[in-house]
Coordinates of C-alpha atoms in Angstrom, one line a residue:
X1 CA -29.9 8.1 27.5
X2 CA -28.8 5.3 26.0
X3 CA -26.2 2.6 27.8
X4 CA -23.7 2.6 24.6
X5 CA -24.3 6.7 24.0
X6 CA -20.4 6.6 24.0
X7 CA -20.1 3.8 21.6
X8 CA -22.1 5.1 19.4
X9 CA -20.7 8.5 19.4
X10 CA -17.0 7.2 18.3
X11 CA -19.0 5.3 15.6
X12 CA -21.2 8.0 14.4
X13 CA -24.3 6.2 14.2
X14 CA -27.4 5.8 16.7
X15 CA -29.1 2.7 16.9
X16 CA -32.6 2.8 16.8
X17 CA -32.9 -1.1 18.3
X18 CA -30.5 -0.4 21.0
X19 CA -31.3 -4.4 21.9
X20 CA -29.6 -5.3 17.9
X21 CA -26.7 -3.5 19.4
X22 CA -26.5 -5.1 22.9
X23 CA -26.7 -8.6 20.5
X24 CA -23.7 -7.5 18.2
X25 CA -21.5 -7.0 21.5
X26 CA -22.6 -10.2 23.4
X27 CA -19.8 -13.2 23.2
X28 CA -21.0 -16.3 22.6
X29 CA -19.7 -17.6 26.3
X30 CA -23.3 -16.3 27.5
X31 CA -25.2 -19.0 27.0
X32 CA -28.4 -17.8 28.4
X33 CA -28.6 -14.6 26.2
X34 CA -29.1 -14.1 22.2
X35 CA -25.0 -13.7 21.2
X36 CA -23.3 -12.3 18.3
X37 CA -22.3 -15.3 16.1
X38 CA -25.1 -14.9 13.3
X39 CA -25.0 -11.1 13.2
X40 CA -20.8 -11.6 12.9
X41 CA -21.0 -14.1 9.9
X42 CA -23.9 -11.1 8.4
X43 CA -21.0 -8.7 9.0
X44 CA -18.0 -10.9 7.8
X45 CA -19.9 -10.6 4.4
X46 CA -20.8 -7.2 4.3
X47 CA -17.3 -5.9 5.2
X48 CA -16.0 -8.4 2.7
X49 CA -18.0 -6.7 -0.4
X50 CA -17.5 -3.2 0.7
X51 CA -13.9 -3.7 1.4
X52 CA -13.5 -4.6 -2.0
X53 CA -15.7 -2.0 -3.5
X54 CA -13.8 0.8 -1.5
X55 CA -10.6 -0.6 -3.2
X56 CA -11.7 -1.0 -6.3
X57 CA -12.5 2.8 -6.9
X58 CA -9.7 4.0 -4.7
X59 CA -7.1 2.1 -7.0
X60 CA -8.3 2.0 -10.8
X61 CA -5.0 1.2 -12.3
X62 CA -4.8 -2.4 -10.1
X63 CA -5.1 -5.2 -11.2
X64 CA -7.3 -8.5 -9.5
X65 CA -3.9 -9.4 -7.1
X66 CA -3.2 -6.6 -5.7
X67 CA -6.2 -5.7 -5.0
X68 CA -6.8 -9.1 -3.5
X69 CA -4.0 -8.8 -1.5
X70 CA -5.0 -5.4 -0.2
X71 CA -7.9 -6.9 1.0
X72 CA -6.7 -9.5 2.5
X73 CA -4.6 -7.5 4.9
X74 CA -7.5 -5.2 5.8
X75 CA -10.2 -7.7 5.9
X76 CA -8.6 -9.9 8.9
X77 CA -8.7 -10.2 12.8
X78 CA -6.3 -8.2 13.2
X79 CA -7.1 -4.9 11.4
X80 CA -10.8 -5.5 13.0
X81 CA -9.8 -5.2 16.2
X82 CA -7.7 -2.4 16.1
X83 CA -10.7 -0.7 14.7
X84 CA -12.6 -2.3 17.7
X85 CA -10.3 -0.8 20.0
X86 CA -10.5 2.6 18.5
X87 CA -14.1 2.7 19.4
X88 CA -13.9 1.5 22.3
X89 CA -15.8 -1.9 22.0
X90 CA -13.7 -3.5 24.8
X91 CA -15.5 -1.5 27.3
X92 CA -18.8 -2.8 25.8
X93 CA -18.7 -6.3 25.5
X94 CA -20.9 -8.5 27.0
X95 CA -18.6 -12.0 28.2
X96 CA -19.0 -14.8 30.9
X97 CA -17.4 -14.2 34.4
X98 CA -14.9 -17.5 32.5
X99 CA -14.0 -14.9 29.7
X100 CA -13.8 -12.1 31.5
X101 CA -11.1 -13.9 33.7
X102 CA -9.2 -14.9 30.9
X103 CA -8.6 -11.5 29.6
X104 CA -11.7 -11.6 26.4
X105 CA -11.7 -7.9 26.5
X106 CA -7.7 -7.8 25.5
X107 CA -8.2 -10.6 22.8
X108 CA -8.0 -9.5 19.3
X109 CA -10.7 -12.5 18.1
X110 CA -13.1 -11.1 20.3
X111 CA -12.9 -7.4 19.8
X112 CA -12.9 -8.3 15.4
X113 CA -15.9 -10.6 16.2
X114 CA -17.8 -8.1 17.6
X115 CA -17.0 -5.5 15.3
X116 CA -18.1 -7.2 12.2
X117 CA -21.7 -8.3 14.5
X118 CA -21.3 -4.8 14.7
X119 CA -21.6 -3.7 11.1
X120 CA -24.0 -6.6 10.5
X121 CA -26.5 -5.2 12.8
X122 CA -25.4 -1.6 10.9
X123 CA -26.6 -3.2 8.2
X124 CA -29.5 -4.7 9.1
X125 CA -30.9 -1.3 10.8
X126 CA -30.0 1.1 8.3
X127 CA -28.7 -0.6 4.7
X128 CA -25.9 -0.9 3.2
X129 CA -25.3 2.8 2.3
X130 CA -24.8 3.8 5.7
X131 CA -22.4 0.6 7.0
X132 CA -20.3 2.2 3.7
X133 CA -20.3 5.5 5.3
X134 CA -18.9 4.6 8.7
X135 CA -16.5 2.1 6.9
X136 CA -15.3 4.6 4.8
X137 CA -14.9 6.8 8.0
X138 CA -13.0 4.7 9.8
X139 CA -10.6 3.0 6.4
X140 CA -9.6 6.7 5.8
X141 CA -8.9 7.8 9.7
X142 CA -6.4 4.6 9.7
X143 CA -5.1 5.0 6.4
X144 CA -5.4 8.2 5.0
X145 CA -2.2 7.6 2.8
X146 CA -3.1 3.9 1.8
X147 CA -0.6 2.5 -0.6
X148 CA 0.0 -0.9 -1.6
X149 CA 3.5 -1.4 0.2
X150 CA 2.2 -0.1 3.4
X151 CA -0.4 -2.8 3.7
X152 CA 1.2 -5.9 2.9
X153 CA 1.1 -8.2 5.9
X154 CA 2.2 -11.0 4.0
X155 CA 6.2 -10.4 2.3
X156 CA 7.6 -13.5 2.3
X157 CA 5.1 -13.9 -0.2
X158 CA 5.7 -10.7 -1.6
X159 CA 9.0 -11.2 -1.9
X160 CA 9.0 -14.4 -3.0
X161 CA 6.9 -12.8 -6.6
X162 CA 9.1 -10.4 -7.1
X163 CA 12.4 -12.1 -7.0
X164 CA 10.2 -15.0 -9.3
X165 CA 9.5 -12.3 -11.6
X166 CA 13.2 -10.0 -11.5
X167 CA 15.7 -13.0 -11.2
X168 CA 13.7 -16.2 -11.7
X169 CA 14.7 -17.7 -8.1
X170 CA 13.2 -18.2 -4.9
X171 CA 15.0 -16.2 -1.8
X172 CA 16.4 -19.0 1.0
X173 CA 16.0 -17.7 4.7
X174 CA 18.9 -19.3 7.1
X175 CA 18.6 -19.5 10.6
X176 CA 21.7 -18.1 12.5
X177 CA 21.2 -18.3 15.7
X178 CA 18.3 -18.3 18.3
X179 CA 18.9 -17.3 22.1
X180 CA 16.9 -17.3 25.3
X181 CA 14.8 -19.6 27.6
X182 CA 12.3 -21.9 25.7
X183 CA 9.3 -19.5 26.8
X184 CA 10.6 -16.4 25.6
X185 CA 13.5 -17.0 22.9
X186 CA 14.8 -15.1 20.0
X187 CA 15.1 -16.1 16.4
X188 CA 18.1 -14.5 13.8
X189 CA 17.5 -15.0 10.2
X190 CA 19.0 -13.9 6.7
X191 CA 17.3 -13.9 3.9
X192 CA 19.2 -14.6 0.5
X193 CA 18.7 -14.1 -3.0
X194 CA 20.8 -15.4 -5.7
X195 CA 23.3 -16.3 -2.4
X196 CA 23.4 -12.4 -1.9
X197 CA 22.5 -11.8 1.7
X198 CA 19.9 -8.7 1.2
X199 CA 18.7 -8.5 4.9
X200 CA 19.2 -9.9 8.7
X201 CA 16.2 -9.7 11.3
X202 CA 14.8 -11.2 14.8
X203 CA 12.0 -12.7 16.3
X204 CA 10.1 -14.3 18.8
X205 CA 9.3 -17.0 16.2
X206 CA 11.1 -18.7 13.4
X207 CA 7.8 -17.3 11.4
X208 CA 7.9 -13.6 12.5
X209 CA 12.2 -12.9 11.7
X210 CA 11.4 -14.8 8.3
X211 CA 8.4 -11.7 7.6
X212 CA 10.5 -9.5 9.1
X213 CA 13.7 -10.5 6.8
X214 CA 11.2 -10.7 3.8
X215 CA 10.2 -7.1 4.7
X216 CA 13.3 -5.6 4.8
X217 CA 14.4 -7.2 1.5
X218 CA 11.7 -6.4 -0.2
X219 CA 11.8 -2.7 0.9
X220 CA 15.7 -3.2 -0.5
X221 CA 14.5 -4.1 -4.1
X222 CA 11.8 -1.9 -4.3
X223 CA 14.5 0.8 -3.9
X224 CA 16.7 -0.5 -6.0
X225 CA 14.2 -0.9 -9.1
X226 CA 13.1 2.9 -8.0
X227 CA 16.9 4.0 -8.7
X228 CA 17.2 1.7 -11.8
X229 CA 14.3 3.9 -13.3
X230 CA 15.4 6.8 -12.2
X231 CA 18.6 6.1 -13.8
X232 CA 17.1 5.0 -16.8
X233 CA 15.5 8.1 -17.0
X234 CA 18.0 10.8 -16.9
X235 CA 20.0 8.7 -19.2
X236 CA 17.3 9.0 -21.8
X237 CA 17.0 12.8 -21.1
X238 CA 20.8 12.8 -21.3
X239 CA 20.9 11.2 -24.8
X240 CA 17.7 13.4 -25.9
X241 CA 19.7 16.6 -25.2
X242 CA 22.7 15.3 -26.8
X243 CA 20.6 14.8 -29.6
X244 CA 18.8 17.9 -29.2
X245 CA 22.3 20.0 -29.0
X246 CA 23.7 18.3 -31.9
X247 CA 20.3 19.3 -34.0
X248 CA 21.1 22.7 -32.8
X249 CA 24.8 23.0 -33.5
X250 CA 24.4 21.8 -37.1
X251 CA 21.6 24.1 -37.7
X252 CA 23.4 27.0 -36.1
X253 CA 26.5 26.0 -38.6
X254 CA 24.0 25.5 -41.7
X255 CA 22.7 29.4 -40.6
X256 CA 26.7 30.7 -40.4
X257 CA 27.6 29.2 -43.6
X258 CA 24.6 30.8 -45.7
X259 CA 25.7 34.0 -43.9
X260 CA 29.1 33.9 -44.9
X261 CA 28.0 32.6 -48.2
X262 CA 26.1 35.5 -48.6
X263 CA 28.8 38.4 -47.2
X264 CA 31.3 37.0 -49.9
X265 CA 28.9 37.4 -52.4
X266 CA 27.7 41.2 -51.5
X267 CA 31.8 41.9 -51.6
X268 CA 32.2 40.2 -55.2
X269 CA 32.6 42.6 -58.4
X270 CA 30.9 41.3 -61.3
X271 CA 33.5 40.0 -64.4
X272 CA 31.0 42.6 -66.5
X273 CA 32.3 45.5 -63.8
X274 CA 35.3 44.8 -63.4
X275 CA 35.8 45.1 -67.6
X276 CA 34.2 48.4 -67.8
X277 CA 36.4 49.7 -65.2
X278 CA 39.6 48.2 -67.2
X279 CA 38.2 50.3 -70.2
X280 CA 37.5 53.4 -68.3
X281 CA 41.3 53.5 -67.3
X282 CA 42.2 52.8 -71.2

């Protein structure tokens, strides 16, 4: 039985070089021992293309942006690893007593190293078909509803398009206060747009309550472009049914008039009639 039967069951593959394997999950702090640097960069790329491929087809209607932004937030350290830990990798890596002491089996570079060495070695083994497979596999289980707002990492930058593109201005992020000792302290910012304050958030950076203010507002205008449309929208369907009801009411009164038209005819005497009868009573 194999040492990484376990591994490999979460990742639904069997290596046949068991040895490729042990490589893909060896840090590079064992210096004696073949480590997974070049079998990582291999991965990096292959992850890279079939990223992009498995984006491409999932969302048609995109254009080259967003899809690079999509990407970009699943093709990063910190999506890897939480794809490492859902394996299980930690409890496979090969590290240094120096690594091990510093916690290498918690760190996120780590676990998303070995996790692309892993895919490289995939790759290697079996060809590309089947590294798109598991990928697949795994891209679903995480996101099986994968939209574009839900995996932007980046919305300052977001944010910062969008109120470019809606109000032509930049938002402005104000610090208000920050609180605590210098190890662990506490950021509050605002975000504003056009001076409107449009959200308030913390952090344990500067860096992290801007994203998190950027997040909120752009959440905020999302919605409010959502309800603009929806707006929109019932007012057209208001004015097409006015239109349509007035078609209607005109036709109904062009239908009454030939109607009535018609009775007052049927109840008419003809002048020709009505002077035979005058000549009858003669």
């Amino acid at each position: 039985m194999s040492n990484f039967t376990r591994l490999e069951s979460a990742l639904g593959y069997h290596f046949t070089n068991q040895k490729l394997l042990q490589e893909a999950l060896t840090h590079k702090s064992c210096a004696s021992t073949k480590n997974n640097e070049r079998l990582e960069f291999l991965g990096d790329a292959v992850l890279d293309l079939l990223v992009g491929e498995y984006l491409f087809k999932k969302f048609a209607h995109f254009d080259e942006g967003r899809l690079s932004k999509m990407r970009a937030s699943l093709v990063n350290e910190k999506s890897f690893a939480s794809f490492a830990r859902d394996l299980g990798v930690a409890d496979f890596l090969v590290l240094s007593m120096s690594e091990e002491q510093n916690y290498g089996r918690q760190k996120d570079s780590l676990l998303s190293n070995a996790f692309e060495a892993i895919m490289g070695a995939m790759y290697l083994e079996a060809g590309i078909d089947k590294v798109r497979e598991i990928l697949g596999k795994i891209l679903e289980k995480f996101y099986p509803n994968m939209r574009f707002e839900n995996l932007l990492t980046d919305y300052k930058t977001a944010l910062q398009e969008l109120t470019q593109e809606r109000f032509g201005v930049l938002p402005s992020y104000e610090l208000l206060a920050q609180r605590g000792p210098d190890h662990k302290k506490e950021f509050f910012i605002q975000v504003c747009i056009h001076d409107a304050i449009y959200a308030k958030a913390s952090g344990n950076s500067k860096k992290s309550a801007q994203q998190a203010c950027a997040k909120l507002a752009y959440e905020e205008l999302i919605k409010e472009s959502t309800s603009q449309k929806h707006l929109q929208k019932d007012t057209q369907k208001n004015t097409q049914n006015q239109k349509e009801s007035k078609k209607d009411s005109k036709q109904k009164n062009k239908h009454n008039e030939k109607e009535s038209y018609t009775k007052d005819k049927k109840h008419k005497k003809p002048k020709s009639a009505k002077k035979s009868q005058k000549k009858a009573q003669k």
